Amino acid sequence: MEHKTTQDTPWFRGAARSRRRSAARGLSMKSQATPVKPDAPASSAADTIKRVYLLDEGNKDMKMLLGGKGANLCEMAKLELPVPPAFIITTETCLEYFREGTGNLPAALDFEEQLKALEDDTGKKFGNPQNPLLVSVRSGAPASMPGMMDTVLNLGLNDEIVQGIIDTTGNERFAYDTYRRFLNMYSDVVMDLDKEPFEEVISEIKKKKGIKLDLEMEASDWKEVVGEFKKLNPNVPTDPREQLRGAILAVFRSWNNDRAIRYRSYNGIPDAWGTAVSVQAMAYGNMNDGCGTGVAFSRNPSTGENKFFGEFLPNAAGEDVVAGIRTPQPLEEMAQKWPEVYAELFKYQGQLEKYYGDMQDIEFTVENGRLYMLQCRNGKRTAKASVKIAVDMVKEGTLTEQEALLRIPANQMDFFLHPTLDPKAEKTVIGEGLPASPGAATGKIVFTPDDAEAMANLGEDVILVRKETTPEDIHGMKSAQGVLTALGGMTSHAAVVARGMGKCCVSGCTAAEVDFRAKTLKLGEVELKEHDVITIDGSTGEVYLGTVDRRSATEDADFQTVLKWADDLRQLKVLTNADTPEQAKTARSLGAQGIGLCRSEHMFFAPERISAMRAMIVSEEKKERLEHLETMGAFQRDDIAKILEEMDGLPVTIRLLDPPLHEFLPHSLDEMQALADTVGKPLSVVQDRVAQLQEVNPMLGFRGCRLSVVYPEITEMQARAVASAAATNKKAGLDPKPEIMVPVVSTAKELRLIVPRIQAAVADELKKAGVDMDIPIGTMMELPRACQTADQIVGTEGVEFMSFGTNDLTQSVWGFSRDDAIKFIGRYQEQGLLDFDPFARIDEEGVGGLIKTALEKARAKQPGTKVGICGEHGGEPKSVHFFHSQGFDYVSCSPFRVPIARIAAGQAAAQELLKKSAGDGLYRNSITNVKRAGKKTD
Ligand code: ADP
Ligand code: MG
Ligand code: MG
């Protein structure tokens, strides 16, 4: 069954930590040797390398080497918090393991001395039944990857040693409970056996005894469980040192399990980092009622409220909290029960938060009334909480505004702009695609844009379901609450248009079988008919059956404060990509400082307009074309005037017609007949013309300025429309600031031909209107040839600015079609060939390298030329950092990404400032920036 019901609690590790295993896991793990970092030192120089650290040899700044968990354990020990003794094997050793590829631990790894230190510290002996030391073997990467990798607990047990534990503690129940936990975990994590049969053993015994809880199991029951477990897996090594080696290897391998690889690719964590392994003396939470284990946050990770918050399970081990077998108690109950332990924990959480300057997520265990700290880290939190915590910490004087700004996960800020699903709501996931345009929507499914419009007119909420969308679907998309497509990536038509509309969209839901004739949608085993209700979440890409409760995030004072910090700091201007007056208005209300891209063809998507466009396209002679162009010009002039009015006083960059003409053509016979009737031509003429305009590869075809070259009259119409709209507004006392941009330029010669034509048309129109104003002309930079010859491009008479179209530039540099890349990009990411989708985030090496070249050449020729970027990357935080670093004047992005871009631009500036003052110890790791410790990130 494809169904899964999720109870969404994003901040709690438990959700992500489900230890479900696929049957293929073992295979994929073993086949996934990662020959990363070819330039790393060879192991011949090995002897001088320090591979193992004791807690007093590390600190919090050594995350790259010791992993986040290890580094923070060292730091807590340094602060004299009660941490069980431990040693940490470095991430470098993990990489060494992968490099050697023998399947064994690196020959040079030796931890005997450190193991001895653990024995001395605890007064126990590893492998000695008299007073045995048991350890946990814990994974821990430089960046937090909660629950993605493996950990083995209670290691160092065998039949003889378990007897030793009974003898020393007199607690047989504890001894066998611990032993069964170990056998279960070792079989699962190290030996890759299925967990279910082990779980069944326990349920069988419980059923037999008529009990439900682990707590009701007696010593003899756990002893029986141990016996059964040994039958299920007789091959757990009995030698504790062999167990230890096995577990360390398993943790190394878990760096490359499927979950971990996918998590890294989604979160931009390089595969080349590796995991550290912490080997730590066990603290027992499962001995008796004076023990227990819990998780706590120094502030509420869901709301951000400044109140110590957490959960606790008496007489239990760590894995029980996460597994959700028993419902934990709120920490308040622990405060009642053990006021002293609680007071101690409360003191430490305050201390740690102040020290790290961030909300802390803490794992602890209580053994016989003694508190042990097992982990601390900057806590994951919701968008809402991150903003509240940052603002509160500035008020409290813990952080400066700059530091607090850097704590904000910019890409989560669209939470504040769209209605979102209630995280507490019950949901049934039936499919998953790409989170193409954020927000959530519920509605009846429809399969054609006309049905969407008709239903919407009846006041119904609908979700438009399509294989993919085309410009002809626009009215349907407008009418729908949300859009779901089977094909198409993050920059597909559906995604880009939906984002522009601020409409939620899930694209690339490849499992969806859409039959628009039968009007059915199949998702796995779920079959839906027209008008069945679904909910889609454009922020996660998930599709749910039926209605899911939503709530709206209103104007939030803390969010506004954060935006103000960013605006005060940033150097980049943030413009928007807007094609309609409504979009312009929305974007301006979200802080856009103008329009960096107004796609003039989007003004022709409405039904009555597309017919004028179609008539123009099928025109057989110039005279006819001019007539239709005049109709189009009138529409264009009105729209531009309205957009200029919405953005009055701010720049509005209008791009000349770009898409392949055939995108506007009718496809069905009915539509062709209708067009033939409108223009009074025989059907065959229309059919011929449509056939003539078909292209094998439209993305590289007859589009952009190539239209201007062949049909100068189209460009002239557009230039006149811009000038006359501006003149009208100016005469009305407004302050219009239009600019004209030429798309898909590959050679300066195209500009030399086209720019003078624009200038002449503009001058003529302004003269007719009796208005004097400047309308700058610029060029898109979206083809490699233009970048490579940027000096000639900006050197062209009349070219005043350049705007990088990074969607097309990414497409042409990689040779990946924007619309088809969805079919393989996911696989590339899974196999580590791509750390991220280059259509979503700028590829700094390749595409960025070309941009750098272009900037260098352009600046050498024409210093001070205005430079912008108007691809989807303009609203992506990491990309915004790059554009800041290259001294861009502005980024331009979808209206609903404007606030994100503002924050990201502020963060880029803040980071630069803080780096400069790093010497003062001002710069601290933030959750948005993993410090790279001077390493190359791939
Ligand atoms: P994860 O990274 O998945 O959180 P951890 O290494 O933190 O994995 O281990 C999971 C849980 O196991 C911890 O939260 C803790 O409860 C328990 N645990 C780990 N090491 C020890 C230990 N030395 N003593 C007691 N419990 C431990
Ligand atoms: Mg943990
Ligand atoms: Mg383009």
Tab-separated table of N, CA and C and ligand atoms in Angstrom, residues 13 69 138 363 375, ligand 2:
chain	number	residue	atom	x	y	z
A	13	ARG	N	12.607	15.245	16.391
A	13	ARG	CA	13.445	14.297	15.692
A	13	ARG	C	12.732	13.000	15.375
A	69	LYS	N	27.849	16.133	16.845
A	69	LYS	CA	27.568	15.482	18.125
A	69	LYS	C	28.850	15.382	18.946
A	138	ARG	N	27.997	5.820	18.285
A	138	ARG	CA	27.054	6.813	17.754
A	138	ARG	C	27.591	7.523	16.513
A	363	GLU	N	19.587	16.009	24.670
A	363	GLU	CA	19.209	14.645	25.019
A	363	GLU	C	19.873	14.302	26.342
A	375	GLN	N	23.667	14.813	24.556
A	375	GLN	CA	23.788	15.538	23.289
A	375	GLN	C	23.228	16.943	23.449
B	2	MG	MG	20.643	12.092	19.248
